[in-house]
mmCIF file of C-alpha atoms in Angstrom:
data_model
loop_
_atom_site.group_PDB
_atom_site.id
_atom_site.type_symbol
_atom_site.label_atom_id
_atom_site.label_comp_id
_atom_site.label_asym_id
_atom_site.label_seq_id
_atom_site.Cartn_x
_atom_site.Cartn_y
_atom_site.Cartn_z
ATOM 1 C CA MET A 1 39.565 60.914 218.523
ATOM 2 C CA ILE A 2 36.748 63.431 219.068
ATOM 3 C CA VAL A 3 38.188 64.198 222.484
ATOM 4 C CA GLU A 4 41.704 64.688 221.135
ATOM 5 C CA THR A 5 40.535 67.088 218.438
ATOM 6 C CA THR A 6 38.424 69.125 220.852
ATOM 7 C CA ILE A 7 40.969 69.497 223.630
ATOM 8 C CA ASN A 8 43.803 70.488 221.282
ATOM 9 C CA ALA A 9 41.815 72.898 219.079
ATOM 10 C CA GLN A 10 43.325 76.075 220.506
ATOM 11 C CA THR A 11 46.786 74.966 221.589
ATOM 12 C CA LYS A 12 50.268 74.756 220.120
ATOM 13 C CA ASN A 13 51.314 71.728 222.144
ATOM 14 C CA TYR A 14 49.424 68.457 221.654
ATOM 15 C CA LEU A 15 48.024 66.138 224.306
ATOM 16 C CA LYS A 16 47.027 62.631 223.257
ATOM 17 C CA GLU A 17 43.937 60.991 224.742
ATOM 18 C CA LYS A 18 46.014 58.245 226.340
ATOM 19 C CA GLU A 19 48.231 60.829 228.062
ATOM 20 C CA LEU A 20 45.172 62.706 229.337
ATOM 21 C CA ALA A 21 43.751 59.454 230.687
ATOM 22 C CA GLU A 22 46.995 58.769 232.568
ATOM 23 C CA LEU A 23 46.998 62.246 234.113
ATOM 24 C CA ILE A 24 43.449 61.718 235.355
ATOM 25 C CA LYS A 25 44.161 58.213 236.677
ATOM 26 C CA LYS A 26 47.261 59.416 238.542
ATOM 27 C CA MET A 27 45.537 62.600 239.782
ATOM 28 C CA GLU A 28 48.302 64.691 238.220
ATOM 29 C CA PHE A 29 47.664 68.177 236.859
ATOM 30 C CA ASP A 30 50.389 69.016 234.346
ATOM 31 C CA LYS A 31 50.402 72.797 233.843
ATOM 32 C CA GLU A 32 51.890 72.311 230.379
ATOM 33 C CA TYR A 33 48.525 70.850 229.356
ATOM 34 C CA MET A 34 46.311 73.075 231.497
ATOM 35 C CA VAL A 35 44.281 74.354 228.530
ATOM 36 C CA GLN A 36 43.635 70.838 227.235
ATOM 37 C CA ILE A 37 42.585 69.606 230.666
ATOM 38 C CA PHE A 38 40.170 72.501 231.128
ATOM 39 C CA ASN A 39 38.875 71.987 227.575
ATOM 40 C CA PHE A 40 38.201 68.326 228.304
ATOM 41 C CA PHE A 41 36.060 69.124 231.323
ATOM 42 C CA THR A 42 34.244 72.092 229.768
ATOM 43 C CA ASP A 43 34.049 71.594 225.982
ATOM 44 C CA VAL A 44 33.667 67.832 225.582
ATOM 45 C CA HIS A 45 30.048 66.674 225.812
ATOM 46 C CA PRO A 46 29.320 64.498 228.870
ATOM 47 C CA GLN A 47 28.337 61.526 226.688
ATOM 48 C CA ASP A 48 31.755 61.688 225.017
ATOM 49 C CA ILE A 49 33.432 61.979 228.419
ATOM 50 C CA ARG A 50 31.585 58.810 229.457
ATOM 51 C CA LYS A 51 32.824 56.994 226.324
ATOM 52 C CA PHE A 52 36.344 58.259 227.055
ATOM 53 C CA ILE A 53 36.445 57.005 230.640
ATOM 54 C CA ILE A 54 35.074 53.618 229.585
ATOM 55 C CA ALA A 55 37.631 53.324 226.765
ATOM 56 C CA TYR A 56 40.532 54.171 229.085
ATOM 57 C CA GLY A 57 39.335 52.358 232.204
ATOM 58 C CA ILE A 58 38.850 55.441 234.369
ATOM 59 C CA ALA A 59 36.448 55.070 237.283
ATOM 60 C CA GLU A 60 33.757 57.744 237.564
ATOM 61 C CA LYS A 61 34.933 58.408 241.134
ATOM 62 C CA ASN A 62 38.461 59.054 239.854
ATOM 63 C CA LEU A 63 37.155 61.453 237.198
ATOM 64 C CA LYS A 64 34.975 63.236 239.753
ATOM 65 C CA ASP A 65 37.866 63.597 242.209
ATOM 66 C CA PHE A 66 40.140 65.039 239.490
ATOM 67 C CA TYR A 67 37.431 67.434 238.323
ATOM 68 C CA GLU A 68 36.625 68.649 241.818
ATOM 69 C CA LYS A 69 40.265 69.154 242.782
ATOM 70 C CA TYR A 70 41.657 70.782 239.649
ATOM 71 C CA VAL A 71 38.859 72.061 237.424
ATOM 72 C CA LYS A 72 35.685 72.900 239.330
ATOM 73 C CA PRO A 73 37.161 75.851 241.261
ATOM 74 C CA TYR A 74 37.889 77.599 237.927
ATOM 75 C CA TYR A 75 35.473 76.133 235.373
ATOM 76 C CA PRO A 76 32.450 74.432 236.941
ATOM 77 C CA ASN A 77 30.414 72.262 234.574
ATOM 78 C CA LYS A 78 26.889 71.545 235.829
ATOM 79 C CA GLN A 79 26.172 68.943 233.125
ATOM 80 C CA LEU A 80 29.249 66.963 234.113
ATOM 81 C CA GLU A 81 28.407 67.282 237.792
ATOM 82 C CA GLU A 82 24.939 65.863 237.122
ATOM 83 C CA MET A 83 26.505 62.933 235.247
ATOM 84 C CA LEU A 84 28.873 62.259 238.153
ATOM 85 C CA GLU A 85 26.556 62.978 241.085
ATOM 86 C CA ASN A 86 26.382 59.305 242.128
ATOM 87 C CA ALA A 87 30.085 58.586 241.661
#
């Protein structure tokens, strides 16, 4: 629930954790939830991201691929990159 609260803090529309997990798994970037997606990769602490991917069965490689394709060009996160460097 920490993730859900953080990613939706500054938005009118609401993205549930399960929906975010599905977007990442399917490598889909839904512009309707662009702010939440960027918030997830920039505002959520890497240890909470790790808990999130374990809880929702997301492979680190999948998370890294999503991050590099959709987020890194706009909002690079060095802490996250260090966490995922071996993925």
